[in-house]
JSON list of C-alpha atoms in Angstrom, two decimals:
[
{"chain": "N", "resi": 1, "resn": "MET", "atom": "CA", "xyz": [-96.00, 113.53, 176.95]},
{"chain": "N", "resi": 2, "resn": "ASN", "atom": "CA", "xyz": [-99.41, 112.47, 178.31]},
{"chain": "N", "resi": 3, "resn": "ILE", "atom": "CA", "xyz": [-101.62, 109.70, 176.80]},
{"chain": "N", "resi": 4, "resn": "ASP", "atom": "CA", "xyz": [-103.73, 112.09, 174.68]},
{"chain": "N", "resi": 5, "resn": "GLY", "atom": "CA", "xyz": [-100.56, 113.75, 173.37]},
{"chain": "N", "resi": 6, "resn": "LEU", "atom": "CA", "xyz": [-99.09, 110.30, 172.54]},
{"chain": "N", "resi": 7, "resn": "LYS", "atom": "CA", "xyz": [-102.18, 109.37, 170.39]},
{"chain": "N", "resi": 8, "resn": "PHE", "atom": "CA", "xyz": [-101.91, 112.66, 168.42]},
{"chain": "N", "resi": 9, "resn": "THR", "atom": "CA", "xyz": [-98.09, 112.33, 167.87]},
{"chain": "N", "resi": 10, "resn": "LEU", "atom": "CA", "xyz": [-98.51, 108.62, 166.77]},
{"chain": "N", "resi": 11, "resn": "GLU", "atom": "CA", "xyz": [-101.27, 109.46, 164.27]},
{"chain": "N", "resi": 12, "resn": "GLU", "atom": "CA", "xyz": [-99.45, 112.55, 162.90]},
{"chain": "N", "resi": 13, "resn": "GLN", "atom": "CA", "xyz": [-95.79, 111.48, 163.02]},
{"chain": "N", "resi": 14, "resn": "GLY", "atom": "CA", "xyz": [-96.04, 107.68, 162.83]},
{"chain": "N", "resi": 15, "resn": "SER", "atom": "CA", "xyz": [-94.22, 107.03, 166.15]},
{"chain": "N", "resi": 16, "resn": "ALA", "atom": "CA", "xyz": [-94.20, 108.23, 169.77]},
{"chain": "N", "resi": 17, "resn": "ILE", "atom": "CA", "xyz": [-92.32, 107.48, 172.97]},
{"chain": "N", "resi": 18, "resn": "LEU", "atom": "CA", "xyz": [-93.55, 107.37, 176.50]},
{"chain": "N", "resi": 19, "resn": "ASP", "atom": "CA", "xyz": [-91.10, 106.87, 179.43]},
{"chain": "N", "resi": 20, "resn": "SER", "atom": "CA", "xyz": [-91.71, 104.96, 182.63]},
{"chain": "N", "resi": 21, "resn": "VAL", "atom": "CA", "xyz": [-94.54, 102.73, 181.41]},
{"chain": "N", "resi": 22, "resn": "TYR", "atom": "CA", "xyz": [-93.01, 99.92, 183.56]},
{"chain": "N", "resi": 23, "resn": "THR", "atom": "CA", "xyz": [-91.60, 100.04, 187.03]},
{"chain": "N", "resi": 24, "resn": "THR", "atom": "CA", "xyz": [-88.29, 98.56, 188.05]},
{"chain": "N", "resi": 25, "resn": "LEU", "atom": "CA", "xyz": [-90.16, 95.65, 189.74]},
{"chain": "N", "resi": 26, "resn": "GLU", "atom": "CA", "xyz": [-92.26, 95.00, 186.60]},
{"chain": "N", "resi": 27, "resn": "LEU", "atom": "CA", "xyz": [-89.12, 94.87, 184.43]},
{"chain": "N", "resi": 28, "resn": "GLN", "atom": "CA", "xyz": [-87.48, 92.47, 186.85]},
{"chain": "N", "resi": 29, "resn": "GLN", "atom": "CA", "xyz": [-90.47, 90.16, 186.70]},
{"chain": "N", "resi": 30, "resn": "ILE", "atom": "CA", "xyz": [-90.50, 90.27, 182.88]},
{"chain": "N", "resi": 31, "resn": "VAL", "atom": "CA", "xyz": [-86.79, 89.55, 182.55]},
{"chain": "N", "resi": 32, "resn": "ALA", "atom": "CA", "xyz": [-86.97, 86.71, 185.14]},
{"chain": "N", "resi": 33, "resn": "CYS", "atom": "CA", "xyz": [-89.85, 85.15, 183.30]},
{"chain": "N", "resi": 34, "resn": "ILE", "atom": "CA", "xyz": [-88.04, 85.12, 179.95]},
{"chain": "N", "resi": 35, "resn": "LYS", "atom": "CA", "xyz": [-84.84, 83.97, 181.57]},
{"chain": "N", "resi": 36, "resn": "GLU", "atom": "CA", "xyz": [-86.51, 81.03, 183.22]},
{"chain": "N", "resi": 37, "resn": "ALA", "atom": "CA", "xyz": [-88.20, 80.01, 179.98]},
{"chain": "N", "resi": 38, "resn": "SER", "atom": "CA", "xyz": [-85.05, 80.32, 177.91]},
{"chain": "N", "resi": 39, "resn": "GLN", "atom": "CA", "xyz": [-83.03, 78.18, 180.33]},
{"chain": "N", "resi": 40, "resn": "ASN", "atom": "CA", "xyz": [-85.59, 75.41, 180.32]},
{"chain": "N", "resi": 41, "resn": "ASP", "atom": "CA", "xyz": [-86.38, 75.26, 176.62]},
{"chain": "N", "resi": 42, "resn": "ASP", "atom": "CA", "xyz": [-83.64, 74.01, 174.36]},
{"chain": "N", "resi": 43, "resn": "ASN", "atom": "CA", "xyz": [-85.68, 74.66, 171.25]},
{"chain": "N", "resi": 44, "resn": "LEU", "atom": "CA", "xyz": [-85.48, 78.45, 171.54]},
{"chain": "N", "resi": 45, "resn": "PRO", "atom": "CA", "xyz": [-82.98, 79.87, 169.00]},
{"chain": "N", "resi": 46, "resn": "LYS", "atom": "CA", "xyz": [-79.75, 81.28, 170.41]},
{"chain": "N", "resi": 47, "resn": "THR", "atom": "CA", "xyz": [-76.81, 82.74, 168.51]},
{"chain": "N", "resi": 48, "resn": "LYS", "atom": "CA", "xyz": [-74.02, 85.10, 169.34]},
{"chain": "N", "resi": 49, "resn": "ASP", "atom": "CA", "xyz": [-75.74, 87.87, 167.31]},
{"chain": "N", "resi": 50, "resn": "LEU", "atom": "CA", "xyz": [-79.34, 87.45, 168.28]},
{"chain": "N", "resi": 51, "resn": "PHE", "atom": "CA", "xyz": [-81.68, 85.63, 170.61]},
{"chain": "N", "resi": 52, "resn": "ALA", "atom": "CA", "xyz": [-85.32, 85.80, 169.58]},
{"chain": "N", "resi": 53, "resn": "ILE", "atom": "CA", "xyz": [-88.56, 84.20, 170.77]},
{"chain": "N", "resi": 54, "resn": "ARG", "atom": "CA", "xyz": [-91.35, 84.33, 168.30]},
{"chain": "N", "resi": 55, "resn": "GLN", "atom": "CA", "xyz": [-94.96, 83.75, 169.22]},
{"chain": "N", "resi": 56, "resn": "LEU", "atom": "CA", "xyz": [-93.79, 84.97, 172.61]},
{"chain": "N", "resi": 57, "resn": "LEU", "atom": "CA", "xyz": [-97.06, 84.75, 174.51]},
{"chain": "N", "resi": 58, "resn": "ASN", "atom": "CA", "xyz": [-97.86, 81.40, 173.10]},
{"chain": "N", "resi": 59, "resn": "THR", "atom": "CA", "xyz": [-94.36, 80.27, 174.25]},
{"chain": "N", "resi": 60, "resn": "ILE", "atom": "CA", "xyz": [-94.40, 82.02, 177.64]},
{"chain": "N", "resi": 61, "resn": "PRO", "atom": "CA", "xyz": [-98.04, 82.61, 178.45]},
{"chain": "N", "resi": 62, "resn": "GLN", "atom": "CA", "xyz": [-97.23, 83.68, 182.04]},
{"chain": "N", "resi": 63, "resn": "LEU", "atom": "CA", "xyz": [-95.67, 86.89, 180.66]},
{"chain": "N", "resi": 64, "resn": "LYS", "atom": "CA", "xyz": [-99.06, 88.29, 179.80]},
{"chain": "N", "resi": 65, "resn": "LYS", "atom": "CA", "xyz": [-99.87, 89.35, 183.42]},
{"chain": "N", "resi": 66, "resn": "PHE", "atom": "CA", "xyz": [-96.65, 91.37, 183.58]},
{"chain": "N", "resi": 67, "resn": "LEU", "atom": "CA", "xyz": [-96.75, 92.94, 180.15]},
{"chain": "N", "resi": 68, "resn": "PHE", "atom": "CA", "xyz": [-100.39, 94.18, 180.17]},
{"chain": "N", "resi": 69, "resn": "ASN", "atom": "CA", "xyz": [-100.11, 96.51, 183.20]},
{"chain": "N", "resi": 70, "resn": "GLN", "atom": "CA", "xyz": [-102.77, 99.22, 183.77]},
{"chain": "N", "resi": 71, "resn": "LYS", "atom": "CA", "xyz": [-100.70, 101.93, 182.19]},
{"chain": "N", "resi": 72, "resn": "LEU", "atom": "CA", "xyz": [-100.29, 100.11, 178.87]},
{"chain": "N", "resi": 73, "resn": "LEU", "atom": "CA", "xyz": [-104.00, 99.12, 178.86]},
{"chain": "N", "resi": 74, "resn": "SER", "atom": "CA", "xyz": [-105.01, 102.73, 179.40]},
{"chain": "N", "resi": 75, "resn": "ILE", "atom": "CA", "xyz": [-102.76, 103.78, 176.45]},
{"chain": "N", "resi": 76, "resn": "LEU", "atom": "CA", "xyz": [-104.18, 101.20, 174.05]},
{"chain": "N", "resi": 77, "resn": "SER", "atom": "CA", "xyz": [-107.77, 101.96, 175.08]},
{"chain": "N", "resi": 78, "resn": "ASN", "atom": "CA", "xyz": [-107.04, 105.60, 174.23]},
{"chain": "N", "resi": 79, "resn": "ILE", "atom": "CA", "xyz": [-105.49, 104.74, 170.84]},
{"chain": "N", "resi": 80, "resn": "TYR", "atom": "CA", "xyz": [-108.42, 102.47, 169.87]},
{"chain": "N", "resi": 81, "resn": "SER", "atom": "CA", "xyz": [-112.04, 103.53, 169.98]},
{"chain": "N", "resi": 82, "resn": "THR", "atom": "CA", "xyz": [-113.22, 99.98, 169.28]},
{"chain": "N", "resi": 83, "resn": "PRO", "atom": "CA", "xyz": [-112.19, 96.64, 170.70]},
{"chain": "N", "resi": 84, "resn": "TYR", "atom": "CA", "xyz": [-108.63, 95.64, 169.90]},
{"chain": "N", "resi": 85, "resn": "PHE", "atom": "CA", "xyz": [-106.54, 92.50, 170.22]},
{"chain": "N", "resi": 86, "resn": "LEU", "atom": "CA", "xyz": [-102.99, 91.23, 170.10]},
{"chain": "N", "resi": 87, "resn": "THR", "atom": "CA", "xyz": [-101.83, 89.97, 166.73]},
{"chain": "N", "resi": 88, "resn": "LYS", "atom": "CA", "xyz": [-98.05, 89.36, 167.19]},
{"chain": "N", "resi": 89, "resn": "ALA", "atom": "CA", "xyz": [-95.46, 89.11, 170.10]},
{"chain": "N", "resi": 90, "resn": "ILE", "atom": "CA", "xyz": [-91.73, 88.75, 169.69]},
{"chain": "N", "resi": 91, "resn": "TYR", "atom": "CA", "xyz": [-88.79, 89.03, 172.06]},
{"chain": "N", "resi": 92, "resn": "PHE", "atom": "CA", "xyz": [-85.51, 90.34, 170.62]},
{"chain": "N", "resi": 93, "resn": "ASP", "atom": "CA", "xyz": [-82.22, 90.38, 172.39]},
{"chain": "N", "resi": 94, "resn": "LYS", "atom": "CA", "xyz": [-79.52, 92.26, 170.48]},
{"chain": "N", "resi": 95, "resn": "PRO", "atom": "CA", "xyz": [-76.38, 91.30, 172.38]},
{"chain": "N", "resi": 96, "resn": "SER", "atom": "CA", "xyz": [-73.60, 93.81, 173.18]},
{"chain": "N", "resi": 97, "resn": "THR", "atom": "CA", "xyz": [-71.41, 92.17, 170.49]},
{"chain": "N", "resi": 98, "resn": "SER", "atom": "CA", "xyz": [-73.98, 92.25, 167.74]},
{"chain": "N", "resi": 99, "resn": "ASN", "atom": "CA", "xyz": [-72.82, 93.67, 164.40]},
{"chain": "N", "resi": 100, "resn": "TRP", "atom": "CA", "xyz": [-76.00, 93.38, 162.35]},
{"chain": "N", "resi": 101, "resn": "PHE", "atom": "CA", "xyz": [-78.18, 96.19, 161.12]},
{"chain": "N", "resi": 102, "resn": "VAL", "atom": "CA", "xyz": [-81.53, 96.52, 159.42]},
{"chain": "N", "resi": 103, "resn": "PRO", "atom": "CA", "xyz": [-81.97, 98.93, 156.51]},
{"chain": "N", "resi": 104, "resn": "TYR", "atom": "CA", "xyz": [-85.03, 101.16, 156.05]},
{"chain": "N", "resi": 105, "resn": "HIS", "atom": "CA", "xyz": [-88.25, 99.26, 155.52]},
{"chain": "N", "resi": 106, "resn": "GLN", "atom": "CA", "xyz": [-91.98, 99.17, 156.43]},
{"chain": "N", "resi": 107, "resn": "ASP", "atom": "CA", "xyz": [-93.54, 96.25, 158.30]},
{"chain": "N", "resi": 108, "resn": "LEU", "atom": "CA", "xyz": [-95.92, 94.99, 155.65]},
{"chain": "N", "resi": 109, "resn": "SER", "atom": "CA", "xyz": [-96.43, 91.34, 156.58]},
{"chain": "N", "resi": 110, "resn": "ILE", "atom": "CA", "xyz": [-98.75, 89.84, 159.13]},
{"chain": "N", "resi": 111, "resn": "SER", "atom": "CA", "xyz": [-98.82, 86.26, 160.47]},
{"chain": "N", "resi": 112, "resn": "VAL", "atom": "CA", "xyz": [-101.84, 84.16, 159.55]},
{"chain": "N", "resi": 113, "resn": "ASN", "atom": "CA", "xyz": [-103.14, 80.63, 160.15]},
{"chain": "N", "resi": 114, "resn": "GLN", "atom": "CA", "xyz": [-103.13, 79.39, 156.60]},
{"chain": "N", "resi": 115, "resn": "LYS", "atom": "CA", "xyz": [-102.67, 80.31, 152.90]},
{"chain": "N", "resi": 116, "resn": "THR", "atom": "CA", "xyz": [-105.70, 81.13, 150.81]},
{"chain": "N", "resi": 117, "resn": "ASP", "atom": "CA", "xyz": [-106.63, 82.70, 147.51]},
{"chain": "N", "resi": 118, "resn": "SER", "atom": "CA", "xyz": [-107.58, 86.29, 147.88]},
{"chain": "N", "resi": 119, "resn": "SER", "atom": "CA", "xyz": [-106.61, 89.17, 145.58]},
{"chain": "N", "resi": 120, "resn": "ASP", "atom": "CA", "xyz": [-106.43, 91.52, 148.55]},
{"chain": "N", "resi": 121, "resn": "TYR", "atom": "CA", "xyz": [-103.80, 89.42, 150.29]},
{"chain": "N", "resi": 122, "resn": "THR", "atom": "CA", "xyz": [-100.46, 89.29, 148.47]},
{"chain": "N", "resi": 123, "resn": "HIS", "atom": "CA", "xyz": [-96.65, 88.50, 148.78]},
{"chain": "N", "resi": 124, "resn": "TRP", "atom": "CA", "xyz": [-97.08, 85.23, 150.64]},
{"chain": "N", "resi": 125, "resn": "THR", "atom": "CA", "xyz": [-94.15, 83.76, 152.60]},
{"chain": "N", "resi": 126, "resn": "TYR", "atom": "CA", "xyz": [-93.70, 80.64, 154.64]},
{"chain": "N", "resi": 127, "resn": "LYS", "atom": "CA", "xyz": [-90.86, 80.89, 157.32]},
{"chain": "N", "resi": 128, "resn": "ARG", "atom": "CA", "xyz": [-90.27, 79.20, 160.63]},
{"chain": "N", "resi": 129, "resn": "GLY", "atom": "CA", "xyz": [-93.45, 77.07, 160.16]},
{"chain": "N", "resi": 130, "resn": "GLN", "atom": "CA", "xyz": [-95.89, 80.07, 159.76]},
{"chain": "N", "resi": 131, "resn": "TYR", "atom": "CA", "xyz": [-97.43, 81.91, 156.89]},
{"chain": "N", "resi": 132, "resn": "GLY", "atom": "CA", "xyz": [-96.91, 85.60, 156.28]},
{"chain": "N", "resi": 133, "resn": "VAL", "atom": "CA", "xyz": [-98.83, 87.82, 153.97]},
{"chain": "N", "resi": 134, "resn": "GLN", "atom": "CA", "xyz": [-99.30, 91.46, 153.04]},
{"chain": "N", "resi": 135, "resn": "PRO", "atom": "CA", "xyz": [-102.93, 92.41, 153.90]},
{"chain": "N", "resi": 136, "resn": "PRO", "atom": "CA", "xyz": [-105.05, 95.24, 152.68]},
{"chain": "N", "resi": 137, "resn": "LEU", "atom": "CA", "xyz": [-103.83, 98.67, 153.59]},
{"chain": "N", "resi": 138, "resn": "SER", "atom": "CA", "xyz": [-106.75, 99.19, 156.10]},
{"chain": "N", "resi": 139, "resn": "ILE", "atom": "CA", "xyz": [-105.30, 96.38, 158.22]},
{"chain": "N", "resi": 140, "resn": "LEU", "atom": "CA", "xyz": [-101.82, 97.96, 158.41]},
{"chain": "N", "resi": 141, "resn": "GLU", "atom": "CA", "xyz": [-103.32, 101.45, 158.98]},
{"chain": "N", "resi": 142, "resn": "ASN", "atom": "CA", "xyz": [-105.18, 100.11, 162.00]},
{"chain": "N", "resi": 143, "resn": "THR", "atom": "CA", "xyz": [-102.19, 98.26, 163.51]},
{"chain": "N", "resi": 144, "resn": "THR", "atom": "CA", "xyz": [-100.15, 99.69, 166.32]},
{"chain": "N", "resi": 145, "resn": "THR", "atom": "CA", "xyz": [-96.68, 98.41, 167.18]},
{"chain": "N", "resi": 146, "resn": "VAL", "atom": "CA", "xyz": [-95.63, 98.54, 170.84]},
{"chain": "N", "resi": 147, "resn": "ARG", "atom": "CA", "xyz": [-91.92, 98.13, 171.61]},
{"chain": "N", "resi": 148, "resn": "ILE", "atom": "CA", "xyz": [-91.22, 97.61, 175.32]},
{"chain": "N", "resi": 149, "resn": "HIS", "atom": "CA", "xyz": [-87.65, 98.41, 176.12]},
{"chain": "N", "resi": 150, "resn": "LEU", "atom": "CA", "xyz": [-85.90, 96.37, 178.76]},
{"chain": "N", "resi": 151, "resn": "ASP", "atom": "CA", "xyz": [-82.63, 98.34, 178.43]},
{"chain": "N", "resi": 152, "resn": "ASP", "atom": "CA", "xyz": [-81.62, 101.95, 177.72]},
{"chain": "N", "resi": 153, "resn": "THR", "atom": "CA", "xyz": [-81.54, 102.23, 173.96]},
{"chain": "N", "resi": 154, "resn": "ASN", "atom": "CA", "xyz": [-79.88, 104.92, 171.81]},
{"chain": "N", "resi": 155, "resn": "ALA", "atom": "CA", "xyz": [-78.12, 105.22, 168.50]},
{"chain": "N", "resi": 156, "resn": "HIS", "atom": "CA", "xyz": [-75.14, 103.27, 169.73]},
{"chain": "N", "resi": 157, "resn": "ASN", "atom": "CA", "xyz": [-76.99, 100.02, 170.57]},
{"chain": "N", "resi": 158, "resn": "GLY", "atom": "CA", "xyz": [-79.62, 99.75, 167.82]},
{"chain": "N", "resi": 159, "resn": "ALA", "atom": "CA", "xyz": [-82.33, 102.36, 168.58]},
{"chain": "N", "resi": 160, "resn": "LEU", "atom": "CA", "xyz": [-84.74, 102.60, 165.78]},
{"chain": "N", "resi": 161, "resn": "ARG", "atom": "CA", "xyz": [-84.35, 105.37, 163.26]},
{"chain": "N", "resi": 162, "resn": "VAL", "atom": "CA", "xyz": [-87.58, 106.53, 161.61]},
{"chain": "N", "resi": 163, "resn": "ILE", "atom": "CA", "xyz": [-88.74, 108.89, 158.89]},
{"chain": "N", "resi": 164, "resn": "PRO", "atom": "CA", "xyz": [-91.60, 110.98, 160.46]},
{"chain": "N", "resi": 165, "resn": "THR", "atom": "CA", "xyz": [-94.89, 111.06, 158.59]},
{"chain": "N", "resi": 166, "resn": "SER", "atom": "CA", "xyz": [-93.84, 108.35, 156.17]},
{"chain": "N", "resi": 167, "resn": "HIS", "atom": "CA", "xyz": [-96.75, 106.13, 157.31]},
{"chain": "N", "resi": 168, "resn": "LEU", "atom": "CA", "xyz": [-99.17, 108.57, 155.54]},
{"chain": "N", "resi": 169, "resn": "LYS", "atom": "CA", "xyz": [-97.84, 107.66, 152.12]},
{"chain": "N", "resi": 170, "resn": "GLY", "atom": "CA", "xyz": [-99.06, 104.07, 151.90]},
{"chain": "N", "resi": 171, "resn": "VAL", "atom": "CA", "xyz": [-96.69, 101.32, 150.72]},
{"chain": "N", "resi": 172, "resn": "ILE", "atom": "CA", "xyz": [-93.43, 102.94, 149.72]},
{"chain": "N", "resi": 173, "resn": "ARG", "atom": "CA", "xyz": [-90.96, 101.63, 147.12]},
{"chain": "N", "resi": 174, "resn": "VAL", "atom": "CA", "xyz": [-87.91, 101.47, 149.36]},
{"chain": "N", "resi": 175, "resn": "ASP", "atom": "CA", "xyz": [-85.51, 100.85, 146.45]},
{"chain": "N", "resi": 176, "resn": "LYS", "atom": "CA", "xyz": [-86.55, 104.23, 144.91]},
{"chain": "N", "resi": 177, "resn": "ARG", "atom": "CA", "xyz": [-85.60, 106.10, 148.11]},
{"chain": "N", "resi": 178, "resn": "GLU", "atom": "CA", "xyz": [-88.90, 107.95, 148.11]},
{"chain": "N", "resi": 179, "resn": "TRP", "atom": "CA", "xyz": [-88.02, 109.78, 151.33]},
{"chain": "N", "resi": 180, "resn": "ASN", "atom": "CA", "xyz": [-85.65, 112.40, 152.65]},
{"chain": "N", "resi": 181, "resn": "ILE", "atom": "CA", "xyz": [-82.90, 111.06, 154.92]},
{"chain": "N", "resi": 182, "resn": "GLN", "atom": "CA", "xyz": [-82.46, 114.54, 156.36]},
{"chain": "N", "resi": 183, "resn": "GLU", "atom": "CA", "xyz": [-85.74, 114.02, 158.23]},
{"chain": "N", "resi": 184, "resn": "GLU", "atom": "CA", "xyz": [-84.49, 110.95, 160.05]},
{"chain": "N", "resi": 185, "resn": "TYR", "atom": "CA", "xyz": [-85.27, 110.80, 163.77]},
{"chain": "N", "resi": 186, "resn": "ILE", "atom": "CA", "xyz": [-83.44, 108.52, 166.27]},
{"chain": "N", "resi": 187, "resn": "CYS", "atom": "CA", "xyz": [-85.86, 106.99, 168.80]},
{"chain": "N", "resi": 188, "resn": "ASN", "atom": "CA", "xyz": [-83.89, 106.92, 172.07]},
{"chain": "N", "resi": 189, "resn": "VAL", "atom": "CA", "xyz": [-85.92, 105.05, 174.70]},
{"chain": "N", "resi": 190, "resn": "LYS", "atom": "CA", "xyz": [-85.10, 104.70, 178.39]},
{"chain": "N", "resi": 191, "resn": "LYS", "atom": "CA", "xyz": [-85.36, 101.35, 180.17]},
{"chain": "N", "resi": 192, "resn": "GLY", "atom": "CA", "xyz": [-88.97, 100.79, 181.13]},
{"chain": "N", "resi": 193, "resn": "GLY", "atom": "CA", "xyz": [-90.18, 103.15, 178.34]},
{"chain": "N", "resi": 194, "resn": "VAL", "atom": "CA", "xyz": [-92.21, 102.14, 175.36]},
{"chain": "N", "resi": 195, "resn": "MET", "atom": "CA", "xyz": [-92.04, 103.18, 171.65]},
{"chain": "N", "resi": 196, "resn": "PHE", "atom": "CA", "xyz": [-95.32, 103.16, 169.72]},
{"chain": "N", "resi": 197, "resn": "MET", "atom": "CA", "xyz": [-95.22, 102.99, 165.95]},
{"chain": "N", "resi": 198, "resn": "LYS", "atom": "CA", "xyz": [-97.37, 102.51, 162.90]},
{"chain": "N", "resi": 199, "resn": "PRO", "atom": "CA", "xyz": [-96.13, 99.63, 160.78]},
{"chain": "N", "resi": 200, "resn": "LEU", "atom": "CA", "xyz": [-96.10, 101.79, 157.65]},
{"chain": "N", "resi": 201, "resn": "THR", "atom": "CA", "xyz": [-93.56, 104.07, 159.17]},
{"chain": "N", "resi": 202, "resn": "LEU", "atom": "CA", "xyz": [-90.17, 103.75, 157.54]},
{"chain": "N", "resi": 203, "resn": "HIS", "atom": "CA", "xyz": [-87.69, 102.48, 160.18]},
{"chain": "N", "resi": 204, "resn": "ALA", "atom": "CA", "xyz": [-84.16, 101.01, 160.39]},
{"chain": "N", "resi": 205, "resn": "SER", "atom": "CA", "xyz": [-81.54, 100.24, 163.07]},
{"chain": "N", "resi": 206, "resn": "ASN", "atom": "CA", "xyz": [-77.77, 100.28, 163.16]},
{"chain": "N", "resi": 207, "resn": "ARG", "atom": "CA", "xyz": [-75.13, 97.94, 164.48]},
{"chain": "N", "resi": 208, "resn": "THR", "atom": "CA", "xyz": [-74.24, 98.00, 168.17]},
{"chain": "N", "resi": 209, "resn": "THR", "atom": "CA", "xyz": [-71.10, 100.04, 168.87]},
{"chain": "N", "resi": 210, "resn": "ASN", "atom": "CA", "xyz": [-71.19, 100.70, 172.64]},
{"chain": "N", "resi": 211, "resn": "ASN", "atom": "CA", "xyz": [-71.08, 97.08, 173.88]},
{"chain": "N", "resi": 212, "resn": "LYS", "atom": "CA", "xyz": [-74.44, 97.46, 175.50]},
{"chain": "N", "resi": 213, "resn": "GLN", "atom": "CA", "xyz": [-77.30, 95.04, 175.32]},
{"chain": "N", "resi": 214, "resn": "ARG", "atom": "CA", "xyz": [-80.66, 95.92, 173.74]},
{"chain": "N", "resi": 215, "resn": "ARG", "atom": "CA", "xyz": [-83.64, 93.79, 174.72]},
{"chain": "N", "resi": 216, "resn": "VAL", "atom": "CA", "xyz": [-87.07, 94.69, 173.29]},
{"chain": "N", "resi": 217, "resn": "ILE", "atom": "CA", "xyz": [-90.47, 93.05, 173.43]},
{"chain": "N", "resi": 218, "resn": "HIS", "atom": "CA", "xyz": [-92.28, 93.74, 170.12]},
{"chain": "N", "resi": 219, "resn": "LEU", "atom": "CA", "xyz": [-96.10, 93.60, 170.32]},
{"chain": "N", "resi": 220, "resn": "GLU", "atom": "CA", "xyz": [-98.61, 94.36, 167.61]},
{"chain": "N", "resi": 221, "resn": "PHE", "atom": "CA", "xyz": [-102.26, 95.16, 168.07]},
{"chain": "N", "resi": 222, "resn": "CYS", "atom": "CA", "xyz": [-105.19, 95.62, 165.69]},
{"chain": "N", "resi": 223, "resn": "ASN", "atom": "CA", "xyz": [-108.97, 96.09, 165.69]},
{"chain": "N", "resi": 224, "resn": "GLN", "atom": "CA", "xyz": [-109.67, 94.58, 162.27]},
{"chain": "N", "resi": 225, "resn": "MET", "atom": "CA", "xyz": [-110.54, 90.96, 161.50]},
{"chain": "N", "resi": 226, "resn": "LEU", "atom": "CA", "xyz": [-109.26, 89.24, 158.39]},
{"chain": "N", "resi": 227, "resn": "VAL", "atom": "CA", "xyz": [-111.25, 87.94, 155.45]},
{"chain": "N", "resi": 228, "resn": "SER", "atom": "CA", "xyz": [-112.53, 84.32, 156.10]},
{"chain": "N", "resi": 229, "resn": "PRO", "atom": "CA", "xyz": [-111.07, 81.77, 156.31]},
{"chain": "N", "resi": 230, "resn": "LEU", "atom": "CA", "xyz": [-107.92, 83.74, 157.29]},
{"chain": "N", "resi": 231, "resn": "GLU", "atom": "CA", "xyz": [-107.30, 84.22, 160.95]},
{"chain": "N", "resi": 232, "resn": "TRP", "atom": "CA", "xyz": [-104.57, 86.08, 162.92]},
{"chain": "N", "resi": 233, "resn": "LEU", "atom": "CA", "xyz": [-102.01, 83.47, 163.88]},
{"chain": "N", "resi": 234, "resn": "GLU", "atom": "CA", "xyz": [-101.37, 84.91, 167.39]},
{"chain": "N", "resi": 235, "resn": "TYR", "atom": "CA", "xyz": [-104.84, 86.35, 168.05]},
{"chain": "N", "resi": 236, "resn": "GLN", "atom": "CA", "xyz": [-105.38, 87.03, 171.72]},
{"chain": "N", "resi": 237, "resn": "LYS", "atom": "CA", "xyz": [-108.01, 89.15, 173.40]},
{"chain": "N", "resi": 238, "resn": "ILE", "atom": "CA", "xyz": [-106.64, 91.59, 175.96]}
]
């Protein structure tokens, strides 16, 4: 799949995969950067089932030069016709012994700098010292999720399962099962590959059953500013 084909597939299907976005050397640099930071910061959460670093680029700013290589920047510039920016960055390590799974859902919440009264922003949360809120649909429709895979990922170690075209239906009542499970697609991604996804795409992941690690860097980008005085919590120009 070329870059133009990726944009079309992402818009039509809600997700797309591109192999070999990162070289072996680039992956080694990314992994080494995260490893060094995790060893030197006792405040980073570590459990036997999950290791996650939220606000990743605020925590490890030196990662930015490795993540935003020329290939990724070219893809993002093709996806967006107007200036875009980073809105979220998380590192997930699903260990080989992990037995947790995530049921089907849409990513409806964004991270913001404060709580405010606005009828267009709903379902407020406050977790891990930061505010989350469901923004207007136009914000979610103009958001692109980028999942950088540091390991080979398939159905046996937590590859995402998606329902194609579900992002075209707006916010879906998950409890009503307003989708056909027969349409499910498993997003196998090779090490160094990237999965692109619209946050309104229904997605889920299973438990790990093959004793293999799954490390992913989850980035979100958008080209829409929020209603004042709200600001994106992790806003960064690229």
